[in-house]
PDB file of C-alpha atoms in Angstrom:
ATOM      1  CA  MET A 165     -10.941 -76.161  42.016  1.00 38.00           C
ATOM      2  CA  VAL A 166     -10.881 -73.040  40.766  1.00 39.00           C
ATOM      3  CA  THR A 167     -10.409 -72.581  36.767  1.00 45.00           C
ATOM      4  CA  VAL A 168      -8.224 -69.427  36.137  1.00 46.00           C
ATOM      5  CA  SER A 169      -9.383 -67.941  32.769  1.00 63.00           C
ATOM      6  CA  HIS A 170      -6.403 -66.365  31.007  1.00 80.00           C
ATOM      7  CA  ALA A 171      -6.506 -62.776  29.277  1.00 88.00           C
ATOM      8  CA  TYR A 172      -5.458 -62.771  25.550  1.00 94.00           C
ATOM      9  CA  THR A 173      -4.816 -59.943  23.226  1.00 93.00           C
ATOM     10  CA  PRO A 174      -6.434 -59.844  19.962  1.00 94.00           C
ATOM     11  CA  ALA A 175      -2.890 -60.823  18.392  1.00 95.00           C
ATOM     12  CA  GLU A 176      -2.829 -63.805  20.838  1.00 96.00           C
ATOM     13  CA  ALA A 177      -5.896 -64.868  20.324  1.00 95.00           C
ATOM     14  CA  ALA A 178      -5.574 -64.735  16.303  1.00 96.00           C
ATOM     15  CA  ALA A 179      -2.444 -66.920  16.845  1.00 97.00           C
ATOM     16  CA  VAL A 180      -3.992 -69.684  19.331  1.00 97.00           C
ATOM     17  CA  SER A 181      -7.600 -69.482  17.340  1.00 95.00           C
ATOM     18  CA  GLU A 182      -5.631 -69.870  13.930  1.00 94.00           C
ATOM     19  CA  ILE A 183      -8.043 -66.816  12.629  1.00 94.00           C
ATOM     20  CA  ALA A 184      -6.654 -63.709  11.049  1.00 94.00           C
ATOM     21  CA  ILE A 185      -6.168 -60.832  13.437  1.00 94.00           C
ATOM     22  CA  LYS A 186      -8.150 -58.636  10.947  1.00 94.00           C
ATOM     23  CA  SER A 187     -11.164 -60.993  11.727  1.00 94.00           C
ATOM     24  CA  VAL A 188     -10.301 -61.358  15.585  1.00 94.00           C
ATOM     25  CA  HIS A 189     -11.212 -57.381  15.469  1.00 93.00           C
ATOM     26  CA  ASN A 190     -14.161 -57.873  13.328  1.00 93.00           C
ATOM     27  CA  ALA A 191     -15.897 -60.266  15.415  1.00 92.00           C
ATOM     28  CA  ILE A 192     -15.210 -58.093  18.407  1.00 91.00           C
ATOM     29  CA  ASP A 193     -16.745 -54.747  16.936  1.00 91.00           C
ATOM     30  CA  LYS A 194     -19.717 -56.767  15.634  1.00 89.00           C
ATOM     31  CA  ARG A 195     -19.888 -58.270  19.301  1.00 88.00           C
ATOM     32  CA  ILE A 196     -19.489 -61.738  18.063  1.00 89.00           C
ATOM     33  CA  VAL A 197     -17.235 -61.841  21.384  1.00 87.00           C
ATOM     34  CA  ALA A 198     -17.425 -59.536  24.331  1.00 78.00           C
ATOM     35  CA  ASN A 199     -15.430 -56.343  24.135  1.00 67.00           C
ATOM     36  CA  ARG A 200     -13.346 -56.488  27.143  1.00 68.00           C
ATOM     37  CA  PRO A 201     -10.669 -53.578  28.400  1.00 62.00           C
ATOM     38  CA  SER A 202      -7.183 -54.748  28.118  1.00 57.00           C
ATOM     39  CA  SER A 203      -4.068 -53.101  30.026  1.00 55.00           C
ATOM     40  CA  THR A 204      -1.904 -53.713  26.734  1.00 53.00           C
ATOM     41  CA  GLU A 205      -3.943 -53.257  23.442  1.00 53.00           C
ATOM     42  CA  GLY A 206      -7.482 -51.965  24.750  1.00 66.00           C
ATOM     43  CA  ARG A 207      -8.970 -55.165  23.619  1.00 80.00           C
ATOM     44  CA  ALA A 208      -8.884 -58.389  25.783  1.00 88.00           C
ATOM     45  CA  LEU A 209     -10.609 -61.996  25.008  1.00 92.00           C
ATOM     46  CA  THR A 210     -11.124 -65.184  27.395  1.00 92.00           C
ATOM     47  CA  GLU A 211     -10.883 -68.758  26.226  1.00 92.00           C
ATOM     48  CA  GLU A 212     -14.714 -68.714  25.665  1.00 92.00           C
ATOM     49  CA  ASP A 213     -14.322 -66.225  23.164  1.00 93.00           C
ATOM     50  CA  LEU A 214     -11.590 -68.334  21.340  1.00 95.00           C
ATOM     51  CA  LEU A 215     -14.096 -70.892  21.162  1.00 94.00           C
ATOM     52  CA  ARG A 216     -16.469 -68.704  20.128  1.00 93.00           C
ATOM     53  CA  LEU A 217     -13.913 -67.173  17.089  1.00 94.00           C
ATOM     54  CA  LYS A 218     -13.225 -70.979  16.018  1.00 94.00           C
ATOM     55  CA  LEU A 219     -16.607 -71.957  15.716  1.00 93.00           C
ATOM     56  CA  TRP A 220     -17.834 -68.834  14.167  1.00 93.00           C
ATOM     57  CA  TYR A 221     -15.445 -68.872  11.117  1.00 93.00           C
ATOM     58  CA  GLY A 222     -14.878 -72.345  11.383  1.00 90.00           C
ATOM     59  CA  VAL A 223     -18.734 -72.996  10.145  1.00 89.00           C
ATOM     60  CA  GLY A 224     -19.492 -69.854   8.573  1.00 81.00           C
ATOM     61  CA  SER A 225     -19.799 -71.541   5.081  1.00 78.00           C
ATOM     62  CA  ILE A 226     -22.516 -73.865   6.683  1.00 88.00           C
ATOM     63  CA  LEU A 227     -24.433 -71.895   9.205  1.00 88.00           C
ATOM     64  CA  SER A 228     -25.996 -68.543   8.674  1.00 89.00           C
ATOM     65  CA  ALA A 229     -24.935 -65.740  11.206  1.00 88.00           C
ATOM     66  CA  GLU A 230     -28.636 -66.343  13.000  1.00 89.00           C
ATOM     67  CA  ARG A 231     -28.152 -70.010  13.260  1.00 89.00           C
ATOM     68  CA  ARG A 232     -24.462 -69.560  15.019  1.00 90.00           C
ATOM     69  CA  LYS A 233     -25.694 -67.340  17.340  1.00 89.00           C
ATOM     70  CA  ARG A 234     -28.448 -69.966  18.406  1.00 89.00           C
ATOM     71  CA  LEU A 235     -25.543 -72.142  18.587  1.00 91.00           C
ATOM     72  CA  PHE A 236     -23.584 -70.439  20.941  1.00 91.00           C
ATOM     73  CA  ASP A 237     -26.992 -70.026  23.152  1.00 91.00           C
ATOM     74  CA  THR A 238     -26.795 -73.796  23.369  1.00 92.00           C
ATOM     75  CA  ILE A 239     -22.935 -74.108  24.234  1.00 92.00           C
ATOM     76  CA  ASP A 240     -23.903 -71.179  27.132  1.00 91.00           C
ATOM     77  CA  GLU A 241     -26.892 -73.520  28.378  1.00 92.00           C
ATOM     78  CA  ASN A 242     -24.759 -76.856  27.911  1.00 90.00           C
ATOM     79  CA  PRO A 243     -21.119 -75.810  29.157  1.00 88.00           C
ATOM     80  CA  GLY A 244     -20.129 -79.228  29.621  1.00 88.00           C
ATOM     81  CA  ALA A 245     -21.211 -80.446  26.351  1.00 92.00           C
ATOM     82  CA  ASP A 246     -18.916 -82.395  24.325  1.00 94.00           C
ATOM     83  CA  THR A 247     -20.848 -82.043  21.291  1.00 94.00           C
ATOM     84  CA  VAL A 248     -23.890 -79.648  20.368  1.00 93.00           C
ATOM     85  CA  ARG A 249     -26.700 -80.059  17.675  1.00 90.00           C
ATOM     86  CA  ALA A 250     -26.594 -77.254  15.161  1.00 86.00           C
ATOM     87  CA  ASP A 251     -29.337 -78.772  12.976  1.00 81.00           C
ATOM     88  CA  ASP A 252     -30.899 -81.886  11.844  1.00 81.00           C
ATOM     89  CA  TYR A 253     -27.934 -82.713   9.949  1.00 85.00           C
ATOM     90  CA  LEU A 254     -24.980 -81.239  11.806  1.00 89.00           C
ATOM     91  CA  ILE A 255     -23.229 -81.877  14.830  1.00 93.00           C
ATOM     92  CA  ILE A 256     -20.323 -79.445  16.237  1.00 93.00           C
ATOM     93  CA  ASP A 257     -17.683 -81.769  18.202  1.00 95.00           C
ATOM     94  CA  VAL A 258     -17.193 -78.837  20.846  1.00 94.00           C
ATOM     95  CA  ALA A 259     -14.927 -80.728  23.204  1.00 95.00           C
ATOM     96  CA  ARG A 260     -12.135 -81.328  20.291  1.00 95.00           C
ATOM     97  CA  ALA A 261     -12.508 -77.316  19.424  1.00 95.00           C
ATOM     98  CA  ARG A 262     -11.411 -76.976  23.059  1.00 95.00           C
ATOM     99  CA  GLU A 263      -8.741 -79.556  22.593  1.00 97.00           C
ATOM    100  CA  GLN A 264      -7.134 -77.792  19.823  1.00 96.00           C
ATOM    101  CA  LEU A 265      -7.293 -74.262  21.382  1.00 97.00           C
ATOM    102  CA  ALA A 266      -6.005 -75.631  25.066  1.00 96.00           C
ATOM    103  CA  ALA A 267      -3.449 -76.950  22.747  1.00 97.00           C
ATOM    104  CA  ARG A 268      -1.983 -73.918  21.059  1.00 97.00           C
ATOM    105  CA  ALA A 269      -2.193 -71.531  24.096  1.00 97.00           C
ATOM    106  CA  GLU A 270       0.033 -74.597  25.973  1.00 97.00           C
ATOM    107  CA  SER A 271       2.474 -74.020  23.148  1.00 97.00           C
ATOM    108  CA  LEU A 272       1.892 -70.015  23.225  1.00 97.00           C
ATOM    109  CA  ARG A 273       2.890 -69.921  26.842  1.00 97.00           C
ATOM    110  CA  GLU A 274       5.905 -72.200  26.355  1.00 97.00           C
ATOM    111  CA  ALA A 275       7.040 -69.703  23.655  1.00 97.00           C
ATOM    112  CA  GLU A 276       6.912 -67.082  25.826  1.00 97.00           C
ATOM    113  CA  LYS A 277       8.857 -69.024  28.587  1.00 97.00           C
ATOM    114  CA  LEU A 278      12.152 -69.498  25.857  1.00 96.00           C
ATOM    115  CA  ILE A 279      11.906 -66.084  24.437  1.00 96.00           C
ATOM    116  CA  GLN A 280      13.106 -62.963  25.380  1.00 94.00           C
ATOM    117  CA  SER A 281      14.201 -59.532  24.768  1.00 91.00           C
ATOM    118  CA  VAL A 282      17.369 -58.216  26.241  1.00 86.00           C
ATOM    119  CA  LYS A 283      18.893 -54.467  25.728  1.00 86.00           C
ATOM    120  CA  GLY A 284      22.156 -54.584  24.129  1.00 83.00           C
ATOM    121  CA  VAL A 285      21.667 -58.190  22.437  1.00 83.00           C
ATOM    122  CA  VAL A 286      20.632 -58.157  18.569  1.00 84.00           C
ATOM    123  CA  GLY A 287      19.469 -54.732  19.552  1.00 86.00           C
ATOM    124  CA  GLY A 288      16.741 -55.963  21.471  1.00 88.00           C
ATOM    125  CA  GLU A 289      15.273 -58.082  19.224  1.00 92.00           C
ATOM    126  CA  PRO A 290      13.080 -61.043  20.749  1.00 95.00           C
ATOM    127  CA  VAL A 291      15.605 -63.952  20.690  1.00 95.00           C
ATOM    128  CA  PHE A 292      15.714 -67.571  22.222  1.00 96.00           C
ATOM    129  CA  LYS A 293      16.888 -67.585  25.471  1.00 94.00           C
ATOM    130  CA  GLY A 294      20.679 -68.807  25.966  1.00 91.00           C
ATOM    131  CA  THR A 295      21.322 -67.289  22.196  1.00 93.00           C
ATOM    132  CA  ARG A 296      21.828 -64.415  19.941  1.00 92.00           C
ATOM    133  CA  VAL A 297      19.064 -66.001  17.166  1.00 94.00           C
ATOM    134  CA  PRO A 298      16.012 -63.741  16.532  1.00 95.00           C
ATOM    135  CA  VAL A 299      12.918 -65.687  16.764  1.00 96.00           C
ATOM    136  CA  ARG A 300      11.326 -63.530  13.615  1.00 95.00           C
ATOM    137  CA  THR A 301      14.420 -64.242  11.592  1.00 95.00           C
ATOM    138  CA  ILE A 302      13.493 -68.111  12.187  1.00 96.00           C
ATOM    139  CA  ALA A 303       9.583 -67.761  11.693  1.00 96.00           C
ATOM    140  CA  ALA A 304      10.688 -66.015   8.318  1.00 95.00           C
ATOM    141  CA  MET A 305      12.918 -68.909   7.473  1.00 95.00           C
ATOM    142  CA  LYS A 306       9.992 -71.240   7.732  1.00 95.00           C
ATOM    143  CA  ALA A 307       7.943 -69.123   5.889  1.00 94.00           C
ATOM    144  CA  GLN A 308       9.827 -69.226   3.272  1.00 94.00           C
ATOM    145  CA  GLY A 309      10.346 -73.118   2.779  1.00 95.00           C
ATOM    146  CA  ALA A 310      13.164 -73.928   5.138  1.00 95.00           C
ATOM    147  CA  SER A 311      12.439 -77.172   6.962  1.00 95.00           C
ATOM    148  CA  THR A 312      12.933 -77.510  10.623  1.00 95.00           C
ATOM    149  CA  GLU A 313      16.231 -79.863  10.213  1.00 96.00           C
ATOM    150  CA  GLU A 314      17.709 -77.337   7.859  1.00 96.00           C
ATOM    151  CA  ILE A 315      17.171 -74.658  10.103  1.00 96.00           C
ATOM    152  CA  VAL A 316      18.560 -76.235  13.306  1.00 96.00           C
ATOM    153  CA  GLU A 317      21.425 -77.504  11.328  1.00 95.00           C
ATOM    154  CA  GLY A 318      22.452 -73.833  10.451  1.00 94.00           C
ATOM    155  CA  TYR A 319      21.442 -72.685  14.040  1.00 95.00           C
ATOM    156  CA  PRO A 320      22.659 -75.793  16.308  1.00 94.00           C
ATOM    157  CA  SER A 321      21.961 -73.487  19.426  1.00 95.00           C
ATOM    158  CA  LEU A 322      18.168 -74.218  18.784  1.00 96.00           C
ATOM    159  CA  THR A 323      16.062 -77.186  18.963  1.00 96.00           C
ATOM    160  CA  GLY A 324      13.732 -78.540  16.765  1.00 96.00           C
ATOM    161  CA  ARG A 325      10.915 -77.470  19.428  1.00 97.00           C
ATOM    162  CA  MET A 326      12.041 -73.774  19.292  1.00 97.00           C
ATOM    163  CA  VAL A 327      12.039 -73.973  15.834  1.00 97.00           C
ATOM    164  CA  GLU A 328       8.462 -75.032  15.812  1.00 97.00           C
ATOM    165  CA  LEU A 329       7.394 -72.298  18.329  1.00 97.00           C
ATOM    166  CA  ALA A 330       8.648 -69.622  16.501  1.00 97.00           C
ATOM    167  CA  ASP A 331       5.590 -69.411  14.214  1.00 96.00           C
ATOM    168  CA  ILE A 332       2.645 -69.259  17.055  1.00 97.00           C
ATOM    169  CA  TRP A 333       5.064 -66.604  18.939  1.00 97.00           C
ATOM    170  CA  THR A 334       5.537 -64.426  15.744  1.00 97.00           C
ATOM    171  CA  ALA A 335       2.025 -64.466  15.041  1.00 96.00           C
ATOM    172  CA  ALA A 336       1.048 -63.257  18.727  1.00 96.00           C
ATOM    173  CA  HIS A 337       3.617 -60.632  18.332  1.00 95.00           C
ATOM    174  CA  PRO A 338       3.494 -58.938  14.696  1.00 92.00           C
ATOM    175  CA  VAL A 339       5.859 -56.500  14.354  1.00 82.00           C
ATOM    176  CA  ARG A 340       4.851 -53.074  13.624  1.00 73.00           C
ATOM    177  CA  GLY A 341       6.358 -50.657  10.703  1.00 60.00           C
ATOM    178  CA  ARG A 342       8.946 -52.072   8.425  1.00 53.00           C
ATOM    179  CA  PRO A 343      11.118 -55.344   9.446  1.00 52.00           C
ATOM    180  CA  ARG A 344      14.632 -54.459  10.342  1.00 54.00           C
ATOM    181  CA  LYS A 345      17.431 -56.352   8.542  1.00 55.00           C
ATOM    182  CA  LEU A 346      19.891 -58.294   9.611  1.00 50.00           C
ATOM    183  CA  SER A 347      22.738 -55.771   9.244  1.00 49.00           C
ATOM    184  CA  GLU A 348      20.707 -53.039  11.570  1.00 48.00           C
ATOM    185  CA  LEU A 349      20.144 -56.098  14.384  1.00 47.00           C
ATOM    186  CA  GLY A 350      23.982 -56.175  14.009  1.00 46.00           C
ATOM    187  CA  LEU A 351      24.236 -60.121  12.673  1.00 48.00           C
ATOM    188  CA  LYS A 352      26.170 -61.056   9.442  1.00 50.00           C
ATOM    189  CA  VAL A 353      25.504 -63.850   6.943  1.00 45.00           C
ATOM    190  CA  LYS A 354      27.942 -66.225   7.011  1.00 47.00           C
ATOM    191  CA  SER A 355      26.504 -68.265   4.138  1.00 47.00           C
ATOM    192  CA  GLU A 356      23.932 -68.514   1.651  1.00 50.00           C
ATOM    193  CA  LYS A 357      21.904 -71.303   0.562  1.00 51.00           C
ATOM    194  CA  ARG A 358      19.158 -71.556  -2.144  1.00 51.00           C
ATOM    195  CA  LEU A 359      16.463 -73.643  -1.985  1.00 48.00           C
ATOM    196  CA  ARG A 360      14.675 -75.234  -4.808  1.00 50.00           C
ATOM    197  CA  LEU A 361      10.903 -74.376  -5.020  1.00 46.00           C
ATOM    198  CA  GLY A 362       8.339 -76.681  -6.779  1.00 48.00           C
ATOM    199  CA  ASN A 363       9.937 -77.269 -10.263  1.00 49.00           C
ATOM    200  CA  GLU A 364      12.373 -74.236 -10.402  1.00 46.00           C
ATOM    201  CA  ARG A 365      15.820 -75.460 -11.738  1.00 51.00           C
ATOM    202  CA  LEU A 366      18.763 -74.484 -10.649  1.00 46.00           C
ATOM    203  CA  PRO A 367      20.947 -72.379 -13.537  1.00 51.00           C
ATOM    204  CA  GLN A 368      23.948 -74.461 -14.442  1.00 54.00           C
ATOM    205  CA  SER A 369      27.374 -73.205 -14.486  1.00 48.00           C
ATOM    206  CA  SER A 370      28.815 -72.433 -17.545  1.00 51.00           C
ATOM    207  CA  ASP A 371      32.408 -74.340 -16.476  1.00 48.00           C
TER     208      ASP A 371
END
């Protein structure tokens, strides 16, 4: 069986490994992961690079840089090992890290199939297929505290899974420049709903 390695852009690598994109570029600059040419952003990473990123920053507060490099050497020497001993007291669950990365990579691929940009539809802004709902709008709503149930209630054309996938897709495709306003996308706000955050009290009517 031949295994095909997927090439990830730095932004996609950051989304899948849950590492800040700045840290991804820093890892490439410091040659923690290899610098491979990409047809899109000039840099490309493989699944093994993502594993290195996740482990490098995941055990950064425990192991020194030199010991982390030795850990990678051990993994390279034992590519099929489920666990790797980092020292006398620490054992790294490599298999679990691979499973987490594989699950997020699959979520990103699923999101890519559900999202598209169509000229003339919401100004070309990425939307969920079959809808006019901008993906980044949904991700922003989630970041502001809206639950999946609340979003689906407000956007019946979306499924809960679509809402869940908005985050990883948006992380993998960061917008450049100033975020566009709804009015610039040809959308109108039909209603407003204020969400209570923490212990905030909503102002009472004077009537």
